[in-house]
Each structure stands twice: as structure tokens, then as C-alpha cells.
XYZ file of C-alpha atoms in Angstrom:
725
model
C -22.086 -24.426 63.523
C -24.829 -22.548 63.198
C -27.230 -23.183 60.056
C -28.665 -19.867 60.276
C -25.928 -18.562 57.963
C -26.064 -15.133 56.569
C -28.301 -14.901 53.033
C -26.675 -13.726 49.989
C -27.236 -10.217 49.030
C -28.506 -11.425 45.350
C -28.506 -9.026 42.659
C -31.429 -10.383 41.109
C -34.865 -12.014 42.897
C -34.515 -16.133 42.804
C -36.466 -17.983 40.482
C -39.587 -19.683 41.844
C -38.574 -23.585 41.732
C -35.484 -24.489 39.828
C -36.474 -26.846 37.414
C -39.131 -29.786 36.671
C -39.633 -32.248 39.539
C -37.624 -35.390 38.901
C -39.222 -38.367 37.836
C -38.629 -42.177 38.613
C -35.605 -42.340 36.481
C -33.852 -39.530 38.099
C -33.817 -40.681 41.646
C -30.996 -38.559 43.562
C -27.827 -40.534 44.526
C -27.819 -41.090 48.035
C -24.291 -39.736 50.078
C -22.051 -42.532 51.266
C -22.083 -42.443 55.173
C -17.955 -42.571 55.143
C -15.417 -41.132 53.448
C -17.058 -38.790 50.618
C -13.920 -39.270 48.433
C -14.851 -42.897 47.671
C -18.527 -41.657 47.112
C -18.333 -41.109 43.187
C -16.831 -44.890 42.731
C -20.316 -46.254 43.854
C -23.690 -45.712 43.104
C -26.749 -44.973 45.311
C -26.890 -48.945 46.825
C -23.020 -48.870 47.425
C -22.713 -51.075 44.861
C -20.151 -50.791 41.733
C -21.873 -48.608 39.118
C -22.606 -50.647 35.972
C -19.752 -50.909 33.102
C -21.953 -48.880 30.726
C -22.579 -46.236 33.510
C -18.869 -45.952 34.306
C -17.930 -45.539 30.983
C -20.472 -42.500 30.329
C -18.801 -40.922 33.601
C -15.222 -41.386 31.991
C -16.600 -39.733 28.997
C -17.954 -36.958 30.717
C -14.873 -36.612 32.797
C -12.945 -36.270 29.520
C -15.357 -33.325 28.087
C -15.027 -31.634 31.320
C -11.098 -31.632 30.796
C -11.617 -30.437 27.292
C -14.121 -27.583 28.792
C -11.653 -26.680 31.513
C -8.676 -26.438 28.998
C -10.703 -23.983 26.382
C -12.361 -21.654 29.222
C -9.181 -21.715 30.790
C -7.650 -20.051 27.747
C -10.667 -17.432 27.297
C -10.670 -13.864 28.645
C -14.454 -13.009 29.561
C -16.228 -9.933 29.119
C -18.972 -9.703 31.400
C -21.384 -6.958 31.125
C -22.434 -6.169 34.794
C -21.133 -2.725 34.676
C -21.402 0.474 32.070
C -23.813 -0.454 29.213
C -24.190 1.345 26.312
C -27.441 0.538 24.617
C -27.913 3.706 22.166
C -30.383 2.164 19.507
C -30.537 -1.121 21.176
C -26.982 -1.919 19.611
C -23.378 -1.586 20.508
C -21.459 0.038 18.205
C -21.447 0.376 14.297
C -21.717 -2.947 12.324
C -20.715 -5.229 15.604
C -22.749 -7.601 17.487
C -24.373 -6.346 20.697
C -23.353 -7.463 23.992
C -26.302 -8.914 26.248
C -27.255 -7.166 29.327
C -26.796 -9.298 32.461
C -29.462 -9.409 35.075
C -29.128 -7.256 37.772
C -29.597 -3.512 38.658
C -29.046 -0.765 36.007
C -28.063 2.420 37.575
C -29.307 5.721 36.466
C -25.838 6.612 34.906
C -25.933 3.593 32.531
C -29.551 4.415 31.700
C -28.390 7.745 30.598
C -25.535 6.597 28.372
C -28.010 4.162 26.411
C -30.721 7.226 26.120
C -27.659 9.681 25.250
C -29.199 10.003 21.268
C -32.378 8.808 21.739
C -35.345 9.697 19.374
C -38.579 8.377 20.439
C -40.196 6.671 17.311
C -43.830 7.591 16.340
C -46.687 6.600 16.924
C -45.413 3.739 18.672
C -43.592 5.151 21.593
C -46.945 6.962 22.565
C -49.036 3.801 22.058
C -46.380 1.639 24.354
C -46.570 4.779 27.028
C -50.212 4.824 26.836
C -50.486 0.988 27.504
C -48.151 1.155 29.946
C -49.629 3.626 32.122
C -52.968 1.539 32.162
C -51.761 -2.012 32.544
C -48.153 -1.395 34.092
C -46.976 -3.981 31.544
C -46.320 -3.641 27.963
C -44.226 -6.149 25.053
C -42.324 -4.363 22.435
C -42.301 -6.543 19.234
C -40.622 -6.228 16.244
C -37.191 -7.081 14.548
C -33.920 -7.186 16.130
C -31.538 -4.141 16.135
C -34.770 -1.973 15.983
C -34.175 0.018 18.925
C -36.625 -1.846 21.572
C -33.905 -2.035 24.142
C -33.556 1.541 24.246
C -37.239 2.228 23.605
C -37.929 -0.100 26.936
C -35.626 2.287 28.603
C -37.429 5.230 27.456
C -40.641 4.001 28.648
C -39.632 3.240 31.798
C -37.851 6.769 32.407
C -41.090 8.469 31.348
C -42.876 6.568 34.128
C -40.354 6.940 37.035
C -38.751 9.991 36.047
C -35.019 11.382 35.009
C -32.254 9.573 36.855
C -34.366 6.744 37.801
C -32.446 3.170 37.494
C -33.831 -0.355 36.689
C -33.728 -3.725 36.993
C -32.927 -6.230 34.262
C -34.519 -9.544 34.677
C -33.416 -12.791 32.887
C -34.929 -13.359 29.509
C -35.638 -17.135 31.219
C -37.809 -15.413 34.055
C -41.383 -17.067 34.223
C -44.170 -14.567 33.934
C -46.139 -16.564 35.262
C -44.594 -17.146 38.457
C -43.644 -13.398 38.607
C -46.662 -12.394 40.070
C -46.793 -14.991 42.615
C -43.140 -14.572 44.095
C -41.725 -11.890 45.962
C -39.684 -10.564 43.315
C -41.759 -7.566 41.942
C -40.706 -4.698 44.349
C -42.692 -1.883 45.018
C -41.862 1.116 43.104
C -39.550 -0.624 40.761
C -39.099 -0.273 36.939
C -38.383 -3.800 35.601
C -37.149 -4.858 31.903
C -36.833 -8.162 30.081
C -34.700 -7.799 27.074
C -35.344 -10.447 24.261
C -37.722 -12.685 26.352
C -37.431 -16.364 25.282
C -41.018 -17.650 26.247
C -41.821 -20.022 28.896
C -40.496 -23.495 29.155
C -43.672 -24.731 28.609
C -45.610 -24.071 25.912
C -48.998 -23.674 27.600
C -47.442 -22.073 31.078
C -48.651 -18.473 30.351
C -52.505 -17.983 30.064
C -54.440 -14.882 29.740
C -55.445 -14.571 33.200
C -51.874 -15.014 34.425
C -50.664 -12.239 32.656
C -53.528 -10.230 33.849
C -52.721 -11.053 37.717
C -49.393 -10.118 36.577
C -50.530 -6.705 35.502
C -52.653 -6.384 38.507
C -49.470 -7.213 41.008
C -47.613 -4.348 39.233
C -50.317 -1.916 39.508
C -50.786 -2.521 43.004
C -46.916 -2.150 43.885
C -46.830 0.937 41.419
C -44.256 -1.141 39.537
C -44.044 -1.145 35.957
C -42.258 -4.044 33.312
C -41.462 -3.453 29.974
C -40.454 -6.632 27.807
C -38.857 -7.020 24.139
C -39.712 -9.838 22.144
C -39.694 -11.120 18.446
C -42.799 -10.121 16.134
C -43.695 -13.686 16.667
C -44.804 -12.892 20.182
C -47.645 -10.722 18.906
C -49.424 -14.244 18.026
C -49.331 -15.530 21.633
C -53.001 -15.126 22.915
C -51.822 -14.250 26.411
C -49.836 -11.631 25.343
C -51.437 -10.183 22.090
C -53.420 -7.325 24.123
C -50.077 -6.064 25.624
C -48.122 -5.912 22.414
C -47.086 -2.767 20.621
C -45.582 -3.651 17.326
C -41.999 -1.782 17.235
C -40.745 0.630 14.467
C -37.453 2.373 14.037
C -36.819 6.146 13.840
C -36.660 8.161 10.319
C -32.830 7.661 9.634
C -32.366 11.234 8.296
C -34.598 12.644 11.547
C -32.128 10.689 13.946
C -29.100 11.938 12.141
C -30.022 15.314 12.505
C -31.300 14.951 16.503
C -27.576 13.220 17.272
C -25.766 16.157 15.405
C -27.699 18.885 17.406
C -26.848 17.212 20.655
C -22.822 16.476 19.654
C -20.533 19.130 19.816
C -20.709 21.432 16.060
C -18.631 20.253 13.338
C -17.912 22.187 10.524
C -19.133 20.077 7.307
C -19.622 21.455 3.729
C -22.980 21.366 2.613
C -22.174 18.857 -0.288
C -20.773 16.448 2.170
C -23.504 16.688 4.282
C -25.639 15.713 1.137
C -23.418 12.718 0.621
C -23.658 11.898 4.123
C -27.364 11.786 3.987
C -27.775 9.525 0.947
C -25.755 7.021 3.018
C -27.621 7.737 6.544
C -31.135 7.064 4.668
C -30.174 3.598 3.716
C -29.037 2.343 7.075
C -31.638 0.113 9.048
C -30.410 0.291 12.703
C -30.704 3.071 14.814
C -27.272 2.116 16.080
C -25.519 2.646 13.195
C -27.013 6.143 12.472
C -26.044 7.470 16.004
C -22.483 5.617 15.341
C -22.353 7.896 11.933
C -22.950 11.092 13.517
C -21.162 11.050 16.653
C -18.373 9.917 14.466
C -18.057 13.033 12.642
C -15.498 14.251 15.885
C -13.124 11.748 14.527
C -13.379 13.189 11.141
C -15.186 13.216 7.869
C -13.122 10.587 5.965
C -13.747 7.813 8.863
C -17.414 8.750 8.707
C -17.749 8.074 4.977
C -15.270 4.974 5.117
C -17.813 3.942 7.969
C -20.334 4.247 5.903
C -19.256 2.908 2.938
C -18.266 -0.401 4.914
C -15.486 -1.503 2.769
C -15.026 -4.873 4.276
C -18.749 -5.644 3.514
C -18.233 -4.479 0.057
C -15.400 -6.328 -0.474
C -17.005 -9.746 0.661
C -20.280 -9.017 -1.481
C -18.011 -8.517 -4.306
C -16.240 -11.309 -4.142
C -19.127 -13.587 -4.044
C -20.793 -11.464 -6.758
C -18.019 -12.788 -9.257
C -19.712 -16.089 -8.642
C -16.960 -18.188 -7.445
C -16.032 -21.792 -8.654
C -16.680 -24.509 -6.506
C -12.838 -24.790 -6.106
C -12.741 -21.180 -4.795
C -15.954 -21.201 -2.758
C -15.629 -24.509 -0.555
C -12.038 -23.591 1.375
C -13.443 -20.285 1.902
C -16.385 -21.857 3.518
C -14.431 -24.523 5.423
C -12.051 -21.627 6.730
C -15.429 -19.964 7.942
C -15.881 -22.760 10.366
C -11.975 -23.682 11.007
C -10.071 -20.447 11.088
C -6.733 -20.522 12.372
C -6.101 -24.388 12.623
C -2.923 -25.645 11.232
C -2.800 -25.040 7.631
C -1.978 -28.947 7.094
C -5.249 -29.956 9.406
C -7.324 -27.088 7.029
C -6.531 -28.586 3.916
C -7.395 -32.193 5.206
C -10.676 -30.873 6.331
C -11.407 -29.075 3.503
C -10.740 -31.777 1.284
C -13.240 -33.635 3.576
C -16.035 -30.734 2.716
C -15.331 -31.543 -0.974
C -15.853 -35.436 -0.253
C -19.350 -34.498 1.380
C -20.513 -32.406 -1.238
C -19.513 -34.853 -4.350
C -21.215 -37.923 -2.312
C -24.629 -35.868 -1.979
C -24.506 -34.519 -5.809
C -24.053 -38.421 -6.511
C -26.676 -39.573 -3.913
C -28.816 -36.254 -3.237
C -32.016 -34.891 -5.297
C -31.448 -32.220 -7.644
C -33.742 -29.260 -7.664
C -36.020 -29.304 -10.738
C -34.895 -26.141 -12.041
C -31.159 -27.039 -11.870
C -29.922 -28.873 -15.202
C -27.754 -31.896 -14.074
C -24.552 -30.413 -15.673
C -24.598 -27.550 -12.661
C -24.041 -30.361 -10.302
C -21.545 -32.051 -12.006
C -19.170 -29.277 -12.454
C -19.289 -27.752 -8.775
C -16.044 -29.695 -7.550
C -14.172 -28.886 -10.756
C -10.556 -27.941 -9.531
C -10.775 -28.788 -5.907
C -6.861 -29.715 -5.095
C -4.566 -29.501 -2.425
C -2.072 -28.179 -4.256
C -4.398 -25.501 -6.140
C -5.531 -24.188 -2.809
C -2.122 -23.496 -1.234
C -0.503 -22.116 -4.466
C -3.333 -20.007 -5.548
C -4.956 -18.837 -1.741
C -4.004 -14.862 -1.766
C -5.045 -14.726 -5.550
C -8.158 -16.486 -5.010
C -9.243 -14.604 -1.699
C -7.366 -11.532 -2.072
C -8.278 -9.032 0.713
C -10.248 -11.678 2.627
C -7.581 -14.393 3.927
C -4.066 -14.024 4.890
C -1.341 -16.329 6.588
C 0.216 -15.960 9.869
C 2.256 -18.362 11.931
C 1.067 -19.591 15.290
C 2.242 -21.666 17.984
C 0.357 -23.915 20.577
C 0.178 -23.250 24.371
C 3.045 -23.750 25.845
C 4.918 -24.499 22.455
C 8.081 -23.250 21.555
C 7.862 -20.023 19.023
C 10.146 -21.997 16.489
C 7.503 -24.668 16.394
C 4.859 -22.321 15.228
C 2.873 -23.602 12.068
C 1.294 -21.517 9.335
C -2.163 -20.964 9.656
C -5.068 -19.438 7.329
C -6.962 -16.541 9.269
C -9.622 -13.689 7.786
C -8.149 -10.423 7.482
C -10.818 -9.424 10.549
C -12.966 -11.274 12.808
C -15.853 -9.344 11.005
C -15.005 -10.709 7.433
C -15.823 -14.339 8.868
C -19.125 -13.305 10.171
C -19.819 -11.670 6.731
C -18.539 -14.412 4.591
C -20.937 -17.121 6.528
C -23.716 -14.486 6.385
C -23.378 -14.690 2.462
C -22.946 -18.173 2.412
C -26.538 -18.328 4.013
C -28.192 -15.624 1.767
C -26.927 -17.196 -1.437
C -26.730 -20.613 -1.161
C -29.348 -23.164 -0.269
C -30.072 -27.182 0.548
C -27.029 -27.992 -2.110
C -24.492 -26.418 0.040
C -25.691 -26.265 3.396
C -26.842 -30.129 3.554
C -23.364 -31.406 2.632
C -21.935 -28.495 4.950
C -23.836 -29.655 8.042
C -23.117 -33.296 7.584
C -19.153 -32.323 7.373
C -19.799 -30.191 10.756
C -21.120 -33.048 12.386
C -18.252 -35.002 11.691
C -16.145 -32.613 12.792
C -17.901 -32.488 15.915
C -16.889 -36.006 16.588
C -12.943 -34.887 16.040
C -10.392 -36.040 18.765
C -8.727 -32.407 17.949
C -10.418 -29.932 20.543
C -9.257 -26.754 18.490
C -11.048 -28.064 15.589
C -14.217 -28.526 17.690
C -13.537 -25.133 19.014
C -13.396 -23.077 15.798
C -16.569 -25.354 14.830
C -18.348 -24.032 18.076
C -17.154 -20.819 17.116
C -18.672 -20.756 13.141
C -21.694 -22.479 13.929
C -22.487 -19.698 16.782
C -21.926 -17.289 13.778
C -24.594 -18.789 11.397
C -27.102 -19.061 14.218
C -27.398 -15.496 13.738
C -28.717 -15.968 10.639
C -30.515 -19.057 10.985
C -31.206 -20.523 14.386
C -33.762 -22.540 13.935
C -31.643 -24.813 11.454
C -28.872 -24.736 14.013
C -31.059 -26.016 16.610
C -32.932 -28.610 14.885
C -29.897 -30.092 12.525
C -26.916 -29.408 14.505
C -27.583 -28.800 18.631
C -30.218 -30.938 19.185
C -28.287 -33.839 17.775
C -24.930 -33.143 19.178
C -26.407 -32.468 22.977
C -27.682 -36.209 22.771
C -24.418 -37.211 20.778
C -20.748 -38.404 21.878
C -18.801 -36.273 24.632
C -17.144 -34.483 21.783
C -20.417 -33.451 20.390
C -21.882 -32.242 23.770
C -18.675 -30.424 24.198
C -19.138 -28.760 21.333
C -22.507 -27.807 22.065
C -21.619 -26.114 25.278
C -18.728 -24.127 23.221
C -21.299 -23.348 20.354
C -23.809 -21.783 23.331
C -20.858 -19.914 25.080
C -19.945 -18.178 21.565
C -23.683 -17.254 21.108
C -23.441 -15.171 24.101
C -21.287 -13.018 22.824
C -24.241 -11.589 20.274
C -27.250 -9.584 22.717
C -29.989 -11.326 20.387
C -28.412 -15.125 20.662
C -27.661 -14.933 24.480
C -31.286 -15.422 25.880
C -31.705 -18.214 22.853
C -28.676 -19.888 24.498
C -30.109 -19.750 27.662
C -33.266 -21.310 26.461
C -31.447 -24.103 24.595
C -29.730 -24.968 27.346
C -32.352 -25.593 30.135
C -34.934 -27.119 27.375
C -32.236 -29.890 27.503
C -32.508 -30.439 31.274
C -36.542 -30.788 31.502
C -36.763 -34.885 30.968
C -34.696 -34.902 28.059
C -32.572 -37.827 28.698
C -29.426 -38.210 30.637
C -27.062 -37.023 27.882
C -29.026 -33.787 27.120
C -29.156 -33.090 31.013
C -25.164 -33.490 31.080
C -24.760 -30.942 27.723
C -26.958 -28.746 30.018
C -24.636 -28.739 32.804
C -21.672 -28.191 30.584
C -23.154 -25.396 28.759
C -24.117 -23.632 31.992
C -20.369 -23.125 32.674
C -18.127 -20.049 31.195
C -19.629 -17.314 29.341
C -23.482 -18.393 29.767
C -23.194 -19.087 33.584
C -21.409 -15.828 33.838
C -24.086 -13.710 32.457
C -27.517 -15.509 33.913
C -25.430 -16.712 36.963
C -28.374 -17.049 39.204
C -30.430 -19.211 36.455
C -26.828 -21.365 36.026
C -26.743 -21.961 39.792
C -30.237 -22.695 40.151
C -30.448 -25.066 37.422
C -27.164 -26.709 38.589
C -28.172 -27.136 41.878
C -31.174 -28.871 40.962
C -29.506 -31.221 38.693
C -27.347 -32.439 41.629
C -30.421 -34.267 42.797
C -30.786 -36.061 39.816
C -29.161 -39.601 38.622
C -25.763 -39.942 40.070
C -24.271 -39.277 36.552
C -26.037 -35.930 36.185
C -25.192 -34.894 39.540
C -21.723 -35.373 39.026
C -21.721 -33.545 36.084
C -23.580 -30.696 37.695
C -20.969 -30.969 40.604
C -18.121 -30.301 37.947
C -20.124 -27.329 36.437
C -20.296 -25.714 39.758
C -16.592 -26.062 40.412
C -15.948 -24.910 36.821
C -18.275 -21.968 37.296
C -16.085 -20.978 40.672
C -12.946 -21.569 38.699
C -13.728 -19.217 35.931
C -14.885 -16.579 38.711
C -11.228 -16.564 40.329
C -10.850 -12.961 38.434
C -14.301 -11.826 39.628
C -14.587 -11.298 42.997
C -18.204 -10.569 43.157
C -19.199 -13.371 41.347
C -16.957 -15.488 43.342
C -18.442 -14.521 46.623
C -22.007 -14.613 44.884
C -21.227 -18.535 43.985
C -19.879 -19.122 47.510
C -23.009 -17.408 49.298
C -25.279 -19.500 47.146
C -23.870 -22.678 48.230
C -24.041 -21.424 51.881
C -27.391 -20.613 51.465
C -28.652 -23.758 50.229
C -26.922 -25.753 52.999
C -28.879 -23.417 55.593
C -32.152 -24.521 53.823
C -31.349 -28.146 54.212
C -32.228 -30.375 57.390
C -29.651 -32.384 59.721
C -29.307 -35.689 58.338
C -31.315 -35.309 55.004
C -30.914 -36.738 52.014
C -30.568 -32.850 50.399
C -28.009 -31.839 53.234
C -25.596 -34.987 52.073
C -25.653 -33.946 48.546
C -25.241 -30.113 49.450
C -22.090 -31.158 51.552
C -20.825 -33.781 48.767
C -21.024 -30.602 46.208
C -19.074 -28.196 49.041
C -16.406 -30.579 49.378
C -15.487 -30.428 45.459
C -15.726 -27.054 45.594
C -13.109 -26.893 48.761
C -10.861 -29.244 46.929
C -10.781 -28.020 43.575
C -7.559 -27.032 41.692
C -7.222 -23.680 39.803
C -8.065 -23.588 36.194
C -4.650 -22.985 34.935
C -2.141 -22.380 37.796
C -0.831 -24.780 40.493
C -2.368 -24.852 43.766
C -5.900 -24.967 45.178
C -9.220 -22.622 43.998
C -9.523 -21.675 47.697
C -6.007 -20.916 48.402
C -6.399 -18.184 45.446
C -9.576 -17.073 46.687
C -8.381 -16.644 50.170
C -5.328 -14.871 48.973
C -6.833 -12.578 46.198
C -10.717 -11.612 47.116
C -11.669 -9.469 49.832
C -14.320 -11.352 51.934
C -13.623 -14.536 50.954
C -12.509 -15.810 54.154
C -15.946 -15.464 55.753
C -17.640 -17.397 53.207
C -14.959 -20.438 52.735
C -14.610 -20.417 57.048
C -18.306 -21.012 56.912
C -18.396 -23.406 54.376
C -15.734 -25.432 55.836
C -17.422 -25.446 59.066
C -20.327 -27.184 57.399
C -18.430 -29.904 56.170
C -16.126 -30.590 59.023
C -19.270 -31.030 61.112
C -20.169 -33.894 59.171
C -19.557 -37.293 57.679
C -17.309 -35.249 55.280
C -14.927 -34.277 58.125
C -11.941 -36.044 56.716
C -12.447 -34.654 53.370
C -12.782 -31.229 54.842
C -9.487 -31.717 56.764
C -8.096 -33.013 53.644
C -8.805 -30.143 51.689
C -7.850 -27.589 54.248
C -4.402 -29.143 54.530
C -4.330 -28.855 50.797
C -4.973 -25.244 50.896
C -2.499 -24.222 53.703
C 0.424 -26.177 51.433
C -0.599 -23.992 48.697
C -0.103 -20.839 50.466
C 3.175 -22.393 52.181
C 5.489 -20.080 50.252
C 3.374 -16.537 50.313
C 4.498 -14.386 52.969
C 1.436 -12.367 52.738
C -1.235 -15.067 52.986
C -0.798 -15.174 56.774
C -3.452 -12.658 57.430
C -6.038 -14.371 54.995
C -5.288 -17.570 56.966
C -6.023 -15.997 60.349
C -9.141 -14.130 59.041
C -10.259 -17.935 58.217
C -10.070 -19.368 61.457
C -11.636 -16.439 63.359
C -14.725 -17.359 61.192
C -14.342 -20.721 62.032
C -13.693 -20.427 65.761
C -17.111 -18.281 65.982
C -19.205 -20.908 64.060
C -17.960 -23.702 66.203
C -18.016 -24.873 69.874
C -14.799 -24.900 72.022
C -15.188 -28.817 71.892
C -15.701 -28.784 68.124
C -12.325 -26.171 67.743
C -10.350 -28.539 70.083
C -11.163 -31.473 67.804
C -10.091 -29.567 64.857
C -6.968 -28.514 66.810
C -5.934 -31.971 67.165
C -6.919 -33.610 63.780
C -4.988 -30.860 61.622
C -1.457 -31.039 62.947
C -2.096 -35.064 62.792
C -2.940 -34.684 58.934
C -0.197 -32.467 58.277
C 2.235 -35.164 58.695
C 1.518 -36.603 55.544
C 4.732 -35.860 53.278
C 2.642 -34.032 50.866
C 2.041 -31.040 53.395
C 4.956 -31.749 55.935
C 6.595 -28.445 54.913
C 7.584 -25.506 57.374
C 5.848 -23.052 55.550
C 2.602 -25.256 55.771
C 2.878 -26.037 59.392
C 3.385 -22.264 60.053
C 0.191 -21.428 58.442
C -1.214 -24.053 60.528
C -0.402 -22.526 63.590
C -1.709 -19.273 62.810
C -4.992 -20.691 61.940
C -4.812 -22.736 65.133
C -3.774 -19.794 67.355
C -6.678 -17.913 65.735
C -8.875 -21.025 67.067
C -7.132 -20.718 70.451
C -7.302 -17.212 71.019
């Protein structure tokens, strides 16, 4: 096989250095020099691993089984296509979708700036700084239009119909100037920059060097970041405080751009009264563009009946008997009612225990704490639920995956997904330590539950809570769970996946996950590997692959987890051809960059074997067979990977994986063309002696009872026929 494999067409520049240098405690696992199928049963020295390590890896395996169950049921919304970033938010009252690293085409930029109104004087200040320094940092509150402002600034510098490139919020500014990432004449944006992994990584002279490199190449970089970034000495000279445009001016600006709508003057005044109260540019734009759907729809949208309903419910100062079940539902929506009642009662116990042993705030009389739990009973919860939470909560019947509908159970759910988020927001704004301390204890107990559905809903609720109190979630929950039991680590990983559904939290989720991989212990490193699958790995795919590949060179437990995550990343990409091919090309490039008979090559081949042997996430059959059949171009990538492992000490596992793939395709008449393409690629990468050896080994392996079926032999003949042509 030729080692000069074609380099992948990466959609973003490589990150210089995938992670920290391993320490003595992170000795890489040495590959076994015989059948790699038995490698997982031994440690680096060939002896059976210690009992404790076996137990830990067994628990990690159970955790990955849980992850596969959850990720296999999710529908992924990946944002590599059109982006609507009007006002730097996506839709009225909804969480914004994160912008994935990669190219942002001119049409996408046009859509984002369709109703854009530059806020003054901050826009001109930022434009002046960008012209002179070629780098500017827009600081300000979330949802203030910083994202759309960065697009508009780059358009001013590069001209209309110019695209740009979005970089990862985890990109190292200190290393951008020293890498080949900056291309001449390119416009770059980093949305929601989260800072460097090391506190002192960015110094003033490094930022100056980055500015000089951008100026030398005629490139520009706009960064959006929180207000706290202005306190960083290295960046303070490049920061411009961002402001939102005047809501009235923005509303009139949008109306002029939209098709004319006949609106009575009194109604216009009514609209403006409500518009001036809006704080997010996206909400103002939504109100103006919504006029085409009718005045009633806009007025209802501005009134925001759901938000008013939730606030009115909390404004009536509900008793603990009403409040605690609603708080429990915010983190356990949709589970069977009998399970929910038990969990809700458990929350009441935590609140009561804290009141009996905890400190009472000085301003509160003792009697206040003693009446909190009055009336909390299961009977009242079920009998009066609709009365107490009218309009907020409803019941429906749900059956579990694969269950007969006749076995469905009654579940409590919110009237809409947004109400769940609003309830958590009100709980955060109105209640303090007296509620949230026992509530966090309760969540920690649920994070250890053997019920995966409970832990999944806890993760979903904690992700919503992180929108209001990220520091508390990180310090009191995620940091602890990431170093906890397997179930807690899975809950942590799922929380980060759900955080990625919010534009503001996606970069923070990536930052949290990567921080645990940097010498924070094997438990947290395994949590990092788990977190870099699913939505997080799909959104920040290059960072995920870089760090998972780095972890495959750490201690055997971490390496095993990283290989499982790489497999899971590819499994979740089955319906995304571009991401699947990207992953396969990445692995090929890593193999090509290793020396023959080196430890790095052995580890790379071991990872490749697991990818080729992987089963599909939900359906029967191997993943390689599904990719061959459904993803154009996968035959070349898979063929070259197969040749890599066939011409190594992993050849027996490679032949076995090839047999399994052919067996998975044996009853598919359309698979012959894909198998023929696979054979052609393999033939071109092998010498005549090597493909002759495969021609002898494959028919022999197919005599195994698992593969000895007519369809499999026919496909093997197609494959070998290509090899012999």
C-alpha cells in the first residue's frame, strides 16, 4: 500500500497541536503484535490488566452503551448549510442555532444581513479598528447583534457578495499567527470566543503578531466575546463595546425593506409601544417581518402569551405543594407518571432535610421554612394537577421504544417545549439557595439513577438551566459528575450535547469538554471522549477528531474510550455523507503520517480496525456496508483503510471485518457495484503478490458458518474479480 494517501479536503484549518503533551501517568498503550482482537484483553505489557482497571473499563463500556441508545434515537440538526443570523439570533424567543466552523457563503451572509441596521457609534469604532489592526473584538451581552455585526464589518472590508470563514471558538489565537491557517485575502470570524485552554496562553505580543500576520496577508478577523473579555490585558486594546440598535429605528428600517403592509395608524402606535420594550434585535426583526402574516399574529407574538402565563403562575406565589412538582417536571418531563411522582417526592425529602439541617437566611423567620412542604402528597399531586398548573402542564400517553402501544403509560409534559425553558428561568430568577441547594442535591442523586430515561431528561433540564447559571452548573454539577460514576459521566456528556442546541452555550460546551482532557484524571478524560460524540462532535468535528485522536495515545483506559467515541462519531454520521467522508479521510491522513513499525502506526491501525468492524447504530449490519451502499465516494476511503490494516499485523481482523461487511450486503442486489468499486481501489493500492494473498485468504475465511451463504460468496467473487482484472 502506498502511504501517500490523499489528504482530506478539510473544511477548516488544522489546530496546531491536538492537546497537551502526555505526562508519565499517560503512557500510551502498546499494540499487541498478533491478533488485535485480543488486544483489549491485555495491558501494555501483555499481562491481564488489574481487576480495578477491568471494572472501570467495564463501567465505561456500559456508559457507551447508554450513549449509543440515546444518540441512536436523536435527530441531528447540523448547521453546515444556510444560516439565518438576523440580529445574531434565530427566531423570536427561541434559542439561536450555533454556527459551525467552516465556510459561510455569500448567500448565507446576505440572509443574515437582510434587515441589518448598524448600531452607532460602536459600528464605526469597530470598523476603524478593523481597518488599522485587521483584528477587532466585539464585546457585549448575548443576543445583542454581535454576530450579525461581525458579518457586516467583514462585508464592509471585503465588499459585497463576499463569503467568509467561521473558525472554532476554541481556536488558539496564540497559534493562529504561527500556523498556515491564515490565508491571504480571507475574512474570518470567531463567534462567542471562549478563550484559551491555558490562562496565560495569550499575551499582548502574540496578539500583535497575529495582527501583523493578518495585515501582511490582507486578511481580517472579527471576534465576538462576552463583556468580561475587555478585562483581559492582551485583548483590551482590540475590544469595542457593542450596543443594540434603537428598537424603533430598527423596526422602521425593516418595514421599509419589506413589502408594504397596510396598517392602521392606531395599530402602528400599539406595535411601537411593545417594540420599544424589546431588547433583542432578532425579536424586533421578527415583529417587522411577521406583519406579512397578519396583525393579530404579530400582536400575539409581541404579547408572548406563554411567557405571561408562566409569570402569572409564579406571581401568585405558589405553595411548596405546587412549586416542587413543577420544579421536578422541569428536569423530568415525559417520564412515566408513577416514576415522576416518586422522583418528585424525593425532591421534597431533600428540601425538608435541608430545612432541618441547613442554615436559614437571617431575613427569613423560622416559620417560613417550616411551612414550605405543607400539602405535598402523591394523592393531591395527581388529583389536582390540572387545577394547579392549568395551561402549563398536560398529560399524554407514551410507549417506550419498541413497545406495543397498548402498554403505553401516562406521562406529564409541558404544554410546549418553550414553557419548560421559561419555568426554569423563573425558578432561577425568583428562588435562591433555599430551593437550588436541595434541588442540585436531588439532581446529583438522579444522575446516578440506573434509568437512562431519567438521566437523559436530567441532562436536558440542566442544559436549559445552564442558559441562566452556567457557572453554577459547571462548578456544582458538571465538574463533579465528570469525575463520578459511569452514569454521571454519561449524564454530563448528554448535558453538553443538549447545550449545543443554544448558540451561546455551544462554545462553552466545547470549552468544558476540552478542559477535562488536560491532566484532570482518567475519569474526566473519559467524560471528554464521551462528550465529543453526537451533536458536539458534529458541530466541532475537527476539534473532536483532533482531541479523540490525541486521547488514543494516552493510557489504555482513555485510549479505549477515545476509540469508542471515534466509532460513535462515525456511526452518527451515517446519514451525513460529508461528515462520514471527512472522518474517514481524517483517519487515512493520520495513518499516512506515521512511520512503519512505529507505535503511533500500531495505535492508528488499532483504531481503524474498530471503525471497519463497527456495527450500525440502530439497524443490523456493519457500518462499512451501509456507507458503501449509501454514501458515494466511500468505497475509495474504505478501500484504502482496508489496505492499510491488511498489510499489517492486524490482517486477520481486517479479513474478518471484510467478511462481515460482505455478509451484511449479501441480500442487496444493488451492492455489487459498490463492492466492485471497493475492489478496484484495493487492487490499485496493492502489489500483485499482496492481492493474490488476499485472494487466497478471503475464500478461506468465508467458509466460517457465519458467512457461508450464497450471497456473500457471490459478492466475494465480485470483489476478487475486480482484484484480478
